[in-house]
Amino acid sequence: MTDDPDREQRRLDALRQADLAEANLSRNPRDLHPLLVAADQCRKAAEPNRATALLDRVIAGAPAAFPSRMSLSSQLAALGRHADALIWARRAIELRPGDARAWLHLTGLFLSLQRPRDALVAAESHLLHATTPSPRGHHLLSVARAAMGDFAGAVLASGEAVALAPDVIEYRRHLASTLGNAGRLEAAIAACDEALARAPGDAMAWRVRSGIHELIGDDATALADAERAMALAPDNDSIAAHLGALRRSLAVGGSAVPQDAPPRGRPRPARQPPARPDFSAALAARGRTIHAILLHEVRTRHARSRLGYIWALLEPVGHLATLGSIFYLLSQGPAPVGESLFVFYITGLLPYLAFSHTASAVAEARSAGGSLLQLPVVGPLDVPAARAALQLVTEILVAILVLAGVALLLNETTMPANLTTTAAGLLCLWLIGCGAGLVGLVLSHMVPAWDYIWGAVVRLLYFGSGIYYSPIVFPGPVLEMLSWNPILQGIEWGRAGFFAGYDPPWLDRGYALGFSACLLFVGLALERAARQRLQRTQP
Amino acid sequence: MIELRHVTKAYRALDRRRVVLDDVSAIFPDGRAVAVFGANGQGKSTLIRLLAGTEAPDSGRVLHTGRTSFPLGFSGTFNALLSGRENIRFLARLHGADTAATLAFVEDFAELGAYWRMPVGTYSSGMLARLAFGGCIALEFDTYLVDEVISVGDARFRARCLDAFAARTGHAALVLVSHDLAIARAFCDSGAVLAGGGLRMFDDIEDAIALHEKLVRGGERPGAVP
């Protein structure tokens, strides 16, 4: 049969080696290595049956060493016994779970067994353990992803493989094929042509090119490519099948996509494009949205209770009455400013709560109104803006209720001496609340400990803002330090309007306004910068 | 009109990046109805969320002219403690629609009976879907977004949904994601195919369907392009 004397010689050598190995086995039953060497030689010398028999004896001997298991698995795979090969590849990996080469081998086995999901895991383990760049690992990862239909991922992995080993035609061919399957047809043709520029005689590359042209709808080129592939590899069944299918589809009437099919679907009336809204209309729309959210907030804030929004008013009123009374009873003596100690406390506590309530209302906008962001009409700042606006309305109502209540019940004068200045102080604190709230809105999602930090800041400010005392009681240096507190500035601003003739020297309106503007700006900038990240964590 | 300008969007899935849109530029024009095709997991729903603006692209811009709807049948913004009526009134106010007309339309359309004035939390899933569907088509949008859900309820109600929807979208642009080719053909004249991070637009829906079917066949039987 064989007319090549060299080859015949190798065959005889291999068979002799096999006999020797088997003879050795009867003396040293644990020495499986010669069997593996002989099996390898037999297989290469076209004696697959002898090789199979030898490997069966190795299996019977249950090799315990990693190299033997790997060699056994590789040879079983080469003989087409993939299922057995898989068993031994796994046993090899049990011994060395960090061996990149073993994982790569396992990947190939899974692919041969049409188990792409397992192949994917194996390929990723391989890449994890590989200490040098592994183009083949990326290639097999791509094959696995493509087999699972993840062509976008396959393109990425395939590109990696080609970048690492630009000269391997197999990788380039596969890249072209995944690009084609991913629908990126121009890129696929380009990749294909690059592979063919390096290996013009590669039949499978021509076959891939034909397939991509078929997807594009260029059947003539698809046919020409397929015929070229056939000429280069006349024995290839898959190319023959492809060519046959192409010829049949052309014979029955050209392209699969009818070129002049009548347009389908319901005829729709022509429509004037909507006019681009101008700025004032956009502003009005924004205002309408915020107004709607505000009303929604009013309706839903205490929706479980029969009293509803009334609770939002009663809560701070109760708070003020309780705290004001306690401090009033604890301390005796004249009020630092004005006639009544109780009224003095109220003028500190009311604006302070306007600040802290607004800050938390804005900061909690995401958790409270986050689902509204699913509506395209709702912009990212609409819910915070609506909550801030509602808080301002609430605080003003609370102030009116409390001051009127004190006037009626305690018979005190509670009408502000200068309403505008009083309102300006309150507004300034509200602005600081808005800015702090925006900062909190972002940071509570970025910094896990933010809620604790903010809690500490609020408690500190509660005692450092001159609610229950006038800063005059402190010596110069402390007073100097306290006057940097913008909340204290806002409260004193309000008192300067409330009490006639009260104009403290430490009050700096410019500083208070500047601070609130800066904080608001920082809050807005933070929100803008983090918007994408916030959106991504949307439930 | 919605325009995608060099939009890239990727996800981290487990431990790798999954690119849904890779530098895509496309226009969904006014008055056109576009059906978006793509195999499972190619990111059709992500595309809808990007178009709705509820998700931001990693890079690039999504530009809107005119008003874009929330995805048809989306009920995630309803407050469970408020009645269907109150929820719809809020939607109408939010979109600047005529509140009374919207309420009348949805009350008639959703067929909720006494539940119309009951908290949404007490609704069955079918009732909730009818309310959400009615709430969306009652409002006037320039572009409607549809992610699979085109009709809800029993056969009779489904027919009503389709009629009402056709009456609405006849005037507006539409971006529709559906596996149902019959629905896509009924409502859309153009098509788009989303695959491998690219979005190919076709003037004729049949061209899109042809490419989509080739890609799906290829995906199920690796080796269409070997």
PDB file of C-alpha atoms in Angstrom, chain A residues 12 78 83 89 324 420 425 474:
ATOM      1  CA  LEU A  12       6.944  -0.181  11.797  1.00  0.00           C
ATOM      2  CA  ALA A  78      -7.029  14.103  18.192  1.00  0.00           C
ATOM      3  CA  ALA A  83     -16.257  12.840  25.392  1.00  0.00           C
ATOM      4  CA  ALA A  89      -9.043  17.230  30.639  1.00  0.00           C
ATOM      5  CA  GLY A 324     -39.954  76.587  71.652  1.00  0.00           C
ATOM      6  CA  THR A 420     -39.446  92.082  52.841  1.00  0.00           C
ATOM      7  CA  GLY A 425     -33.588  86.001  55.085  1.00  0.00           C
ATOM      8  CA  PHE A 474     -19.748  85.078  72.800  1.00  0.00           C
TER       9      PHE A 474
END
